[in-house]
Amino acid sequence: MRRLVQGRLHVSSKDFGVAISVSILFMFGALVLIWPNVEKIKLAYAYQDLAKEHKELLKENNLLKLERESLRSLDRIQLLAISEVGMEEPDAAKLTTIFLK
Amino acid sequence: MAKQNKQNTETFRDGIKSRLKFVSILLFVFGAALISRLAFLQIIQHDTLVAKSEKQYLSTVKTHFGRGVIYDRNLNELARNVEVESVYVNPSEVQDRKSVARTLATTLGLNRGQIYKKISAKKHFVWIKRKCSLAEVAKLKKAGLAGVRFVAEQKRFYPKRELAASVLGFVGMDNQGLAGIEHAYQAKLKGVTVRQVTERDARGRSIQSHEDLQSSNPSGYDISLTLDEVIQFTTEYHLKKQVERFKADSGMAVVMNPHTGEIYAMANVPQFNPNRYGAFPSKSWKNNIIASSYEPGSIFKPIVAAAALDKGLARPQDIFFCENGMMKIGKVNIGEASDHKFGWLSMRDIIAKSSNIGAIKIAQQVGKNSFYDYIRKFGFGQKSGLPLPGESAGQLKSPKNWTELSLASISFGHEIAVTPIQMVSAMAAIANGGNLMEPHVKHALIKDGQIVEQFEPKKIRRVISEKTSRQLVEVLKSVVKTGTGKKAGLDGYDVAGKTGTAQKYNTETRSYSKTEFVSSFIGFAPADSPRLVILVMIDNPKGSHWGSVVAAPVFRKIAKKALRYLNVPSSKERVFILDRA
């Protein structure tokens, strides 16, 4: 190898070692520089997917809240209480008020 | 040989040198060209190219945080938003126009011809239908039509439908408040649109993390109203039933806290559903409680009595001669309702039996200027300050313009027009010890679930003394105990109030109708420590027109349920006080 390097490239083995080391260092530096960006992009994709899912869930939650509020409307509850459950208004004699002190 | 070798070497070196020179020149020229080009791109065209590249990899995402939620006083939702999608078409991308138009028309329930015309236009954007239903959008997405696109929008939704619709109002297609609270508080409720710039990759996917929008606090305001869902529902329910029973044109009812001016309920019948307000006549959108004025009739008599008592010109037991049912003022004969022929009546009985002539006699003692001053002090002839759109100030002529008959007419609630909100505020002043409170419907401003502004009761002025107020409360109690307002009486509670039956003025014939009336009852309960002031007005009831028959029972039903709901026990029920310890 040494002969090959010395014969073909006309450089000393020391110089060759330095050149190889510098190349490796450069590649390592480039990797260090690029790797976080690659990770960042991967995380960004994951974040976007989660954000989309979050948005969908929020939308569904909003629709459920809306449905809950519609179901809680008092005219519907009164109708159900009277017609389906058979509830009726109590008169004063049936009422007891309890105040907590 | 050696010389020849040397010569050859020199020739080779010269050749190399000249070649190197040539290559160097070439490199120099190439380098110079490269530097010039770089300078041109990086310096001269810098801004243009940066803009171009940003356009390729940056995109602006607009996030709209829809209108604020409207709550009642207990944070029950009265209006909120729902995300829906609207459909638009890019006509240049549509291939088979006939087929697309047919699918769109069938799915969205629209006219095929009109859609075909729209998608044949030489435009890049045409709306097909805004704010479609979820089912419509799902069907269209399944059809996968080329050129048909969807855009997310916020739609206002009122989950309680007709409840308090005339107070809440409604919004237009672009979510702009058009009526009621929605219009009055547009600036606070309109919501916030946040623009964010994100980086995209070659496939158009966003690669730069969004800033967390929720933690950056971009939301707008929510509003909590003083309305109480339960009291509002009770009021609307009983008012509607009575309007239907008497086949009346319309009805109004207001429930107010006399000490703070907070409006607990504001009901208008006929109602409308703000989710599809376009399907209802525009007349039903109006909040008549603030926007319409009426001749109040006999419910105005307590104002005359208040003026006389406060000025010290009369006491409740003082007697007045009621002319045996007929009094002539100028050329006009004034009689009593139901042709009563009252002789001598005390002030208490004048109010309890609702004598018109008695009221005139009291007003004559007060005098027109003083009477006018008291009317103004009670807030008539001016806006109440309720921040809702379209408020009317009513009609009150200056004493300079009063005729010979005016003092008499106004004393029993004619020749003056008042809004129901003015009337209920005035009665609240009588009930609370003499202070006119500013009526209000806004309870609090909320941001991110936290109250950022709370509205305090506002006293406008003292109108009458506490003594006058107490005297008047006793007089008004007698109306319900022994007078015309018996049907407003509540078992176990003292009720004070006044009935009214006002003939409607016909502007065409310029005379009072003998067949059309506004029946009303205004009162408060419990009389000695009032929690509620309630006004019920029913316009043009058929069958009976007396306030005592038509409006007083509605008052009783609303008061009974509302007092029960507010934990004000009647004297007829058992009350226990439990010590938590």
XYZ file of C-alpha atoms in Angstrom:
682
model
C 0.000 0.000 0.000
C 2.783 2.322 1.028
C 4.677 1.499 -2.166
C 1.578 1.935 -4.225
C 0.920 5.322 -2.702
C 4.518 6.395 -3.022
C 4.802 5.009 -6.596
C 1.565 6.317 -8.020
C 0.739 9.435 -6.076
C 4.320 10.562 -5.319
C 3.362 11.427 -1.690
C 4.821 10.189 1.533
C 2.792 7.782 3.644
C 2.609 10.446 6.363
C 1.026 12.923 3.970
C -1.326 10.211 2.795
C -2.374 9.476 6.398
C -3.010 13.159 7.021
C -5.116 13.385 3.844
C -7.180 10.346 4.846
C -7.656 11.686 8.372
C -8.753 15.072 7.056
C -11.223 13.374 4.683
C -12.693 11.260 7.473
C -12.897 14.281 9.719
C -14.610 16.236 6.980
C -17.129 13.463 6.347
C -17.794 13.122 10.051
C -18.282 16.871 10.328
C -20.698 16.797 7.394
C -22.592 13.946 9.025
C -22.790 15.836 12.323
C -24.108 18.842 10.456
C -26.693 16.958 8.416
C -27.918 14.392 10.947
C -29.896 16.825 13.175
C -31.573 18.250 10.094
C -32.620 14.792 8.952
C -33.950 14.079 12.445
C -35.672 17.456 12.509
C -37.449 16.737 9.258
C -38.480 13.287 10.479
C -39.862 14.838 13.664
C -41.618 17.528 11.661
C -43.399 14.866 9.604
C -44.405 13.056 12.771
C -45.557 16.347 14.274
C -47.624 17.148 11.217
C -49.325 13.754 11.401
C -50.077 14.255 15.069
C -51.270 17.813 14.463
C -53.634 16.535 11.788
C -54.932 13.856 14.133
C -55.279 16.459 16.887
C -57.275 18.701 14.562
C -59.557 15.835 13.603
C -60.086 14.933 17.241
C -60.812 18.544 18.127
C -63.356 18.688 15.332
C -65.012 15.533 16.587
C -64.931 16.831 20.147
C -66.548 20.039 18.985
C -69.298 18.126 17.213
C -69.903 15.993 20.294
C -70.100 19.089 22.475
C -72.602 20.535 20.069
C -74.675 17.385 20.188
C -74.520 17.343 23.977
C -75.736 20.954 24.137
C -78.546 20.184 21.700
C -79.602 17.159 23.726
C -79.525 19.232 26.898
C -82.031 21.760 25.568
C -84.731 22.247 28.148
C -87.718 21.869 25.826
C -86.514 18.375 24.923
C -85.865 17.448 28.561
C -89.282 18.738 29.622
C -90.961 16.765 26.858
C -89.132 13.583 27.828
C -89.782 14.125 31.542
C -93.513 14.547 31.048
C -94.284 12.215 28.166
C -91.800 9.381 28.670
C -90.862 9.395 32.341
C -94.272 10.588 33.548
C -92.898 13.304 35.827
C -95.138 16.088 37.108
C -94.769 19.423 38.849
C -94.789 19.088 42.652
C -97.178 21.291 44.636
C -96.005 23.347 47.595
C -96.957 20.640 50.116
C -94.602 18.193 48.437
C -91.675 20.582 48.524
C -89.007 20.778 51.181
C -86.246 23.322 50.982
C -83.007 22.500 52.727
C -80.432 25.210 53.240
C -76.944 24.132 54.123
C -75.197 26.336 56.629
C 22.732 13.317 -27.071
C 22.676 14.978 -23.700
C 22.327 18.303 -25.483
C 19.420 16.964 -27.536
C 17.800 15.659 -24.394
C 18.192 19.020 -22.738
C 16.685 20.679 -25.814
C 13.755 18.284 -25.815
C 13.162 18.913 -22.107
C 13.172 22.667 -22.674
C 10.759 22.364 -25.615
C 8.492 20.167 -23.449
C 8.661 22.678 -20.610
C 7.874 25.546 -22.977
C 4.923 23.559 -24.311
C 3.733 22.847 -20.773
C 4.153 26.496 -19.835
C 2.201 27.732 -22.813
C -0.504 25.147 -22.169
C -0.587 26.123 -18.501
C -0.882 29.726 -19.525
C -3.722 28.866 -21.835
C -5.488 26.793 -19.202
C -4.910 29.523 -16.619
C -6.409 32.107 -18.931
C -9.327 29.820 -19.581
C -9.770 29.229 -15.883
C -9.482 32.930 -15.206
C -12.094 33.745 -17.826
C -14.332 30.993 -16.537
C -13.754 32.158 -12.957
C -14.469 35.758 -13.893
C -17.652 34.712 -15.685
C -18.671 32.627 -12.690
C -18.013 35.456 -10.264
C -19.932 37.880 -12.479
C -22.850 35.480 -12.726
C -22.789 34.882 -8.986
C -22.659 38.605 -8.341
C -25.590 39.088 -10.686
C -27.646 36.361 -9.015
C -26.615 36.962 -5.421
C -26.485 40.716 -5.376
C -28.473 42.207 -8.208
C -31.242 39.630 -8.372
C -31.091 38.749 -4.681
C -34.552 39.953 -3.641
C -36.347 38.557 -6.680
C -34.771 35.142 -6.354
C -35.289 34.949 -2.600
C -38.956 35.733 -3.137
C -39.173 33.076 -5.848
C -37.556 30.403 -3.738
C -39.639 31.301 -0.690
C -42.723 30.917 -2.809
C -41.582 27.411 -3.653
C -40.823 26.154 -0.176
C -42.787 28.430 2.123
C -46.524 28.419 2.550
C -48.795 30.561 4.676
C -51.282 28.716 6.812
C -54.230 30.791 7.971
C -55.807 29.491 11.161
C -59.105 31.088 12.096
C -60.141 30.853 15.704
C -63.858 31.246 15.163
C -66.324 33.545 16.922
C -66.409 33.485 20.660
C -68.881 31.284 22.482
C -71.943 32.897 24.061
C -72.890 31.476 27.439
C -75.724 32.100 29.849
C -74.874 33.196 33.400
C -74.171 29.590 34.444
C -71.919 28.959 31.434
C -74.455 26.920 29.503
C -73.653 27.341 25.849
C -76.104 29.394 23.818
C -74.013 29.862 20.674
C -70.867 28.121 19.464
C -69.076 27.247 16.228
C -68.819 24.122 14.195
C -66.240 23.496 11.492
C -67.876 22.765 8.157
C -66.673 22.734 4.593
C -67.631 24.869 1.628
C -67.434 23.726 -1.958
C -65.794 25.704 -4.759
C -64.754 24.870 -8.288
C -61.798 25.822 -10.437
C -63.580 25.834 -13.841
C -60.316 25.524 -15.779
C -59.735 22.092 -14.203
C -63.212 20.737 -14.910
C -63.267 18.357 -17.849
C -66.808 17.024 -18.167
C -68.877 20.065 -17.196
C -72.267 18.457 -17.723
C -71.479 15.490 -15.532
C -69.893 17.647 -12.793
C -72.861 20.030 -12.815
C -75.284 17.108 -12.540
C -73.420 15.529 -9.606
C -73.054 18.839 -7.779
C -76.724 19.702 -8.270
C -77.978 16.325 -7.098
C -75.696 16.149 -4.069
C -76.084 19.735 -2.909
C -79.732 20.207 -3.863
C -78.997 23.073 -6.247
C -80.174 24.074 -9.702
C -78.212 22.189 -12.384
C -78.467 24.960 -14.977
C -77.081 27.578 -12.618
C -74.197 25.343 -11.598
C -73.373 24.593 -15.230
C -73.287 28.319 -15.928
C -70.987 28.885 -12.956
C -68.509 26.166 -13.843
C -68.391 27.296 -17.455
C -67.144 30.737 -16.439
C -63.622 31.805 -17.388
C -62.491 32.062 -13.805
C -60.249 30.143 -11.483
C -62.604 30.215 -8.496
C -66.382 29.993 -8.183
C -68.327 29.214 -5.024
C -70.780 26.375 -5.415
C -72.188 26.128 -1.904
C -70.991 27.618 1.354
C -71.110 25.725 4.635
C -72.412 22.393 3.428
C -73.622 19.631 5.688
C -71.247 16.829 6.655
C -73.233 14.316 4.587
C -73.097 16.502 1.459
C -69.329 16.918 1.752
C -68.802 13.188 2.344
C -70.812 12.334 -0.784
C -68.932 14.842 -2.931
C -65.538 13.698 -1.691
C -66.506 10.141 -2.523
C -67.439 11.220 -6.052
C -63.903 12.644 -6.500
C -64.754 15.236 -9.153
C -61.842 16.980 -10.869
C -61.731 20.714 -10.169
C -64.106 20.473 -7.205
C -62.373 21.660 -4.039
C -63.261 22.090 -0.394
C -62.386 24.765 2.096
C -62.935 24.603 5.858
C -65.064 27.337 7.389
C -66.610 28.056 10.765
C -70.380 27.964 11.038
C -72.286 29.532 13.899
C -74.586 27.125 15.645
C -77.202 27.790 18.285
C -77.695 24.461 20.094
C -80.747 25.658 22.041
C -82.445 26.716 18.802
C -85.220 29.278 19.552
C -84.103 29.931 23.123
C -83.312 33.635 23.573
C -82.981 33.976 19.803
C -84.103 37.598 19.723
C -81.434 38.503 22.291
C -78.623 36.462 20.756
C -79.345 37.571 17.185
C -77.555 35.778 14.378
C -74.598 36.028 12.009
C -74.282 36.323 8.239
C -72.537 33.993 5.791
C -69.138 35.478 6.623
C -69.793 35.165 10.357
C -70.401 38.873 10.833
C -72.919 39.671 13.595
C -76.156 40.906 12.064
C -78.483 41.206 15.059
C -78.685 41.075 18.832
C -75.655 40.251 20.977
C -73.868 38.909 17.914
C -74.033 42.369 16.358
C -73.586 44.421 19.528
C -70.409 42.600 20.573
C -69.030 41.927 17.095
C -65.683 43.496 17.991
C -65.167 41.125 20.913
C -66.783 38.025 19.451
C -65.442 38.095 15.908
C -62.512 35.794 16.682
C -58.910 35.908 15.572
C -57.188 34.823 12.364
C -53.555 33.806 12.819
C -51.214 33.589 9.798
C -48.268 31.242 10.100
C -45.457 30.640 7.620
C -44.306 27.028 7.256
C -41.653 25.303 5.126
C -42.744 22.690 2.615
C -40.835 19.837 1.076
C -40.904 18.870 -2.612
C -44.155 16.989 -2.098
C -45.739 19.979 -0.448
C -45.686 18.471 3.041
C -45.031 20.856 5.857
C -41.638 20.230 7.425
C -41.214 23.090 9.821
C -42.823 22.614 13.199
C -45.727 24.940 13.868
C -45.547 27.131 16.833
C -48.052 25.802 19.302
C -51.028 27.993 18.529
C -52.877 27.285 21.727
C -49.955 28.192 23.941
C -49.399 31.369 21.960
C -52.835 32.480 23.143
C -54.435 33.721 19.950
C -58.086 33.096 20.871
C -60.716 35.824 21.015
C -63.259 36.533 23.676
C -66.269 34.551 24.850
C -69.232 36.300 26.460
C -71.305 35.223 29.384
C -74.734 36.823 29.510
C -76.877 37.603 32.522
C -79.624 35.462 30.987
C -80.408 32.291 32.877
C -81.225 29.388 30.591
C -83.799 27.927 32.973
C -85.621 31.206 33.626
C -85.441 32.094 29.939
C -86.935 28.748 28.990
C -89.696 29.015 31.618
C -90.547 32.534 30.471
C -90.660 31.608 26.798
C -92.633 28.438 27.475
C -95.454 30.096 29.417
C -95.543 33.190 27.237
C -95.791 31.110 24.079
C -98.575 28.969 25.508
C -100.607 32.050 26.451
C -100.017 33.758 23.081
C -101.250 30.595 21.357
C -104.193 30.223 23.734
C -105.427 33.764 23.127
C -104.402 33.768 19.443
C -102.502 36.977 20.086
C -100.304 38.716 17.518
C -97.242 38.639 19.725
C -96.038 38.534 23.294
C -93.122 39.826 25.328
C -91.831 39.051 28.776
C -88.843 40.303 30.735
C -87.466 39.010 34.021
C -85.039 41.268 35.848
C -83.139 41.313 39.106
C -84.379 44.612 40.605
C -81.264 45.171 42.712
C -78.673 44.800 39.977
C -80.522 45.407 36.709
C -79.421 42.005 35.413
C -81.823 40.600 32.853
C -82.533 36.953 33.611
C -84.903 36.427 30.708
C -86.067 38.338 27.665
C -88.688 36.509 25.637
C -90.356 37.437 22.376
C -93.112 35.422 20.719
C -93.335 34.506 17.847
C -89.891 33.027 18.020
C -87.395 32.135 15.312
C -84.591 29.654 14.976
C -81.326 31.578 14.457
C -79.745 28.514 12.806
C -81.989 29.171 9.805
C -83.262 32.660 10.382
C -83.931 33.138 6.684
C -86.858 30.738 6.905
C -88.670 33.039 9.360
C -90.310 36.407 8.680
C -87.964 39.288 9.438
C -90.574 40.659 11.856
C -89.846 37.760 14.204
C -86.122 38.644 14.389
C -86.889 41.880 16.194
C -86.379 42.173 19.925
C -89.574 44.074 20.707
C -88.571 44.451 24.339
C -86.064 47.106 23.429
C -86.918 48.052 19.861
C -90.678 48.625 20.052
C -92.610 51.063 22.154
C -96.188 50.713 23.324
C -98.715 52.766 25.155
C -98.426 51.050 28.516
C -101.979 51.653 29.776
C -102.679 51.121 33.466
C -99.298 49.609 34.321
C -98.123 53.229 34.137
C -100.360 54.289 37.042
C -97.752 53.381 39.715
C -95.541 56.120 38.207
C -98.223 58.756 38.931
C -98.676 57.374 42.421
C -94.890 57.376 42.983
C -94.669 61.034 41.941
C -97.506 62.043 44.274
C -96.158 60.062 47.230
C -92.562 61.199 46.733
C -93.555 64.857 46.452
C -95.591 64.448 49.625
C -98.729 65.517 47.808
C -100.713 62.431 48.708
C -100.652 59.439 51.030
C -101.912 55.939 50.218
C -104.961 56.443 52.417
C -105.900 59.865 50.967
C -109.198 59.780 49.115
C -110.074 61.168 45.695
C -113.471 61.587 44.086
C -113.659 59.478 40.949
C -116.621 61.313 39.414
C -118.855 58.232 39.400
C -117.241 56.883 36.280
C -117.270 59.855 33.909
C -115.011 62.883 33.723
C -114.962 65.558 31.052
C -111.690 67.194 30.065
C -112.188 69.779 27.367
C -114.467 68.132 24.865
C -113.460 64.586 25.750
C -115.308 62.301 28.145
C -113.083 59.896 30.025
C -114.605 56.818 31.606
C -113.462 53.779 33.545
C -112.669 50.330 32.258
C -115.699 47.994 32.259
C -117.859 51.093 32.833
C -117.104 51.067 36.552
C -118.667 53.956 38.428
C -116.306 54.685 41.267
C -117.114 57.393 43.771
C -114.618 58.180 46.523
C -111.535 55.984 46.446
C -108.303 56.055 48.415
C -105.080 56.217 46.439
C -104.504 52.559 47.360
C -107.893 51.636 45.874
C -107.362 53.810 42.808
C -104.323 51.707 41.973
C -105.877 48.426 43.155
C -109.076 48.927 41.157
C -107.208 50.678 38.342
C -109.358 53.791 38.208
C -108.522 56.031 35.265
C -110.260 59.052 36.755
C -108.517 58.466 40.100
C -105.166 58.426 38.303
C -106.061 61.696 36.563
C -106.943 63.279 39.898
C -103.586 62.217 41.369
C -101.727 63.516 38.297
C -103.552 66.848 38.539
C -102.278 67.190 42.101
C -98.714 66.481 40.979
C -98.903 68.998 38.114
C -97.623 68.566 34.603
C -94.033 69.762 35.095
C -93.409 67.650 38.183
C -95.131 64.687 36.607
C -92.931 65.071 33.518
C -89.807 65.298 35.692
C -90.696 62.059 37.466
C -91.436 60.314 34.189
C -87.981 61.338 32.953
C -86.372 60.342 36.255
C -87.891 56.873 35.896
C -86.071 56.633 32.570
C -88.907 57.081 30.089
C -88.315 58.998 26.866
C -84.632 57.993 26.824
C -82.676 54.891 25.990
C -82.129 52.532 28.879
C -78.455 52.019 28.107
C -78.878 48.345 27.333
C -76.170 47.770 24.738
C -78.300 45.990 22.173
C -78.859 47.254 18.638
C -81.987 49.105 17.633
C -83.076 50.341 21.042
C -85.980 52.772 20.962
C -86.225 55.687 23.361
C -90.019 55.528 23.341
C -92.109 58.648 22.917
C -92.554 61.318 25.499
C -93.590 64.801 24.527
C -92.164 67.808 26.315
C -94.763 69.500 28.596
C -94.606 72.502 26.232
C -96.293 70.324 23.625
C -98.874 68.776 25.946
C -102.493 69.459 25.160
C -105.256 70.022 27.684
C -105.777 66.249 27.644
C -102.162 65.120 27.860
C -101.726 65.121 31.641
C -104.885 63.030 32.021
C -104.012 60.634 29.215
C -100.453 60.059 30.388
C -101.634 59.414 33.956
C -103.272 56.177 32.808
C -100.621 55.278 30.247
C -101.834 56.798 26.996
C -100.249 59.519 24.866
C -96.880 58.104 25.899
C -94.995 55.186 24.381
C -92.581 53.157 26.451
C -90.425 50.158 25.702
C -90.921 47.070 27.856
C -87.319 47.420 29.113
C -88.029 50.986 30.288
C -91.164 49.809 32.052
C -89.466 46.936 33.834
C -86.531 49.156 34.874
C -88.951 51.698 36.341
C -90.798 48.995 38.276
C -87.443 47.655 39.499
C -86.714 51.101 40.923
C -89.987 50.992 42.860
C -89.182 47.458 44.071
C -85.569 48.001 45.157
C -86.060 51.029 47.367
C -86.023 53.796 44.774
C -82.855 53.367 42.661
C -83.002 53.241 38.883
C -80.516 50.549 37.849
C -79.070 50.265 34.372
C -80.414 47.106 32.755
C -77.722 44.877 31.357
C -77.314 41.534 29.636
C -73.534 41.183 29.599
C -72.290 39.316 32.634
C -68.617 38.739 31.881
C -65.980 38.667 29.177
C -64.072 35.408 29.114
C -60.737 34.613 27.509
C -59.275 31.109 27.544
C -61.759 30.089 30.212
C -60.796 32.923 32.546
C -63.012 35.888 33.348
C -61.164 38.981 32.185
C -63.911 41.512 32.768
C -66.912 41.296 35.068
C -69.789 43.725 34.825
C -70.894 45.388 38.011
C -74.395 46.744 38.651
C -74.680 50.394 37.728
C -76.986 52.743 39.537
C -78.240 55.490 37.258
C -79.927 57.651 39.867
C -82.210 57.666 42.857
C -85.732 58.246 41.613
C -87.861 58.079 44.733
C -87.128 57.836 48.437
C -87.066 54.535 50.287
C -90.169 55.604 52.192
C -92.051 56.215 48.953
C -90.867 52.882 47.673
C -92.181 51.081 50.788
C -95.543 52.892 50.568
C -95.877 52.041 46.921
C -94.993 48.384 47.493
C -97.909 48.191 49.969
C -100.215 49.822 47.419
C -99.112 47.392 44.702
C -99.537 44.426 47.049
C -103.176 45.411 47.416
C -103.587 45.162 43.604
C -102.800 41.449 43.811
C -104.542 40.792 47.124
C -107.813 42.582 46.512
C -107.641 44.380 43.170
C -107.417 43.572 39.509
C -104.280 41.420 39.764
C -105.605 38.515 41.824
C -104.639 36.029 39.145
C -101.006 36.995 39.603
C -101.117 35.887 43.244
C -98.758 33.127 44.307
C -99.430 30.734 47.153
C -96.894 31.318 49.866
C -95.424 34.529 48.450
C -96.409 38.177 48.655
C -96.708 39.614 45.183
C -96.900 43.292 44.202
C -97.884 44.391 40.745
C -100.225 46.144 38.380
C -102.424 45.042 35.535
C -102.796 46.985 32.312
C -105.154 46.871 29.372
C -104.269 49.495 26.785
C -106.343 50.182 23.685
C -104.120 50.151 20.628
C -103.790 53.371 18.700
C -104.623 53.078 15.054
C -102.365 55.427 13.111
C -104.558 55.228 10.015
C -107.844 56.216 11.640
C -106.012 58.326 14.262
C -108.165 56.868 16.996
C -108.035 54.197 19.671
C -109.218 50.774 18.594
C -112.191 49.257 20.383
C -111.187 45.734 19.447
C -107.415 45.649 19.723
C -105.599 45.838 23.042
C -102.231 45.275 24.659
C -102.769 43.250 27.825
C -100.063 43.427 30.428
C -99.006 42.721 33.956
C -95.939 44.015 35.730
C -94.974 42.983 39.209
C -92.350 41.663 41.576
C -91.980 38.922 44.117
C -91.485 38.393 46.989
C -92.940 41.865 47.470
C -90.953 42.837 50.573
C -87.594 41.489 49.502
C -87.961 41.263 45.734
C -85.817 38.859 43.782
C -87.566 39.253 40.437
C -89.404 41.928 38.510
C -91.448 40.472 35.707
C -93.278 42.190 32.878
C -95.659 40.311 30.598
C -97.209 42.046 27.583
C -99.496 40.297 25.120
C -100.382 42.130 21.950
C -103.895 41.876 20.578
C -105.237 38.780 22.346
C -108.568 37.383 21.130
C -111.349 36.203 23.399
C -110.424 38.287 26.412
C -108.277 41.372 26.437
C -107.937 42.121 30.144
C -104.446 42.179 31.565
C -105.787 40.450 34.651
C -107.030 37.515 32.557
C -104.422 37.310 29.809
C -101.103 38.506 31.289
C -101.377 38.042 35.072
C -101.518 34.207 34.938
C -98.332 34.173 32.868
C -96.644 36.305 35.517
C -97.767 33.856 38.198
C -96.452 30.802 36.334
C -93.099 32.384 35.534
C -92.652 33.755 39.064
C -93.587 30.450 40.672
C -91.021 28.457 38.745
C -88.305 31.091 38.802
C -88.563 31.609 42.563
C -88.482 27.874 43.104
C -85.417 27.678 40.861
C -83.706 30.514 42.737
C -84.307 28.664 46.035
C -86.708 31.232 47.413
C -89.022 29.056 49.492
C -92.710 29.835 49.823
C -94.272 30.133 53.250
C -96.312 27.020 52.423
C -93.392 24.665 52.212
C -91.133 23.076 54.774
C -87.726 24.651 55.175
C -84.827 23.062 57.013
C -81.494 24.581 57.738
C -78.803 21.976 58.099
C -75.493 22.704 59.702
C -72.725 21.156 57.625
C -70.783 20.531 60.823
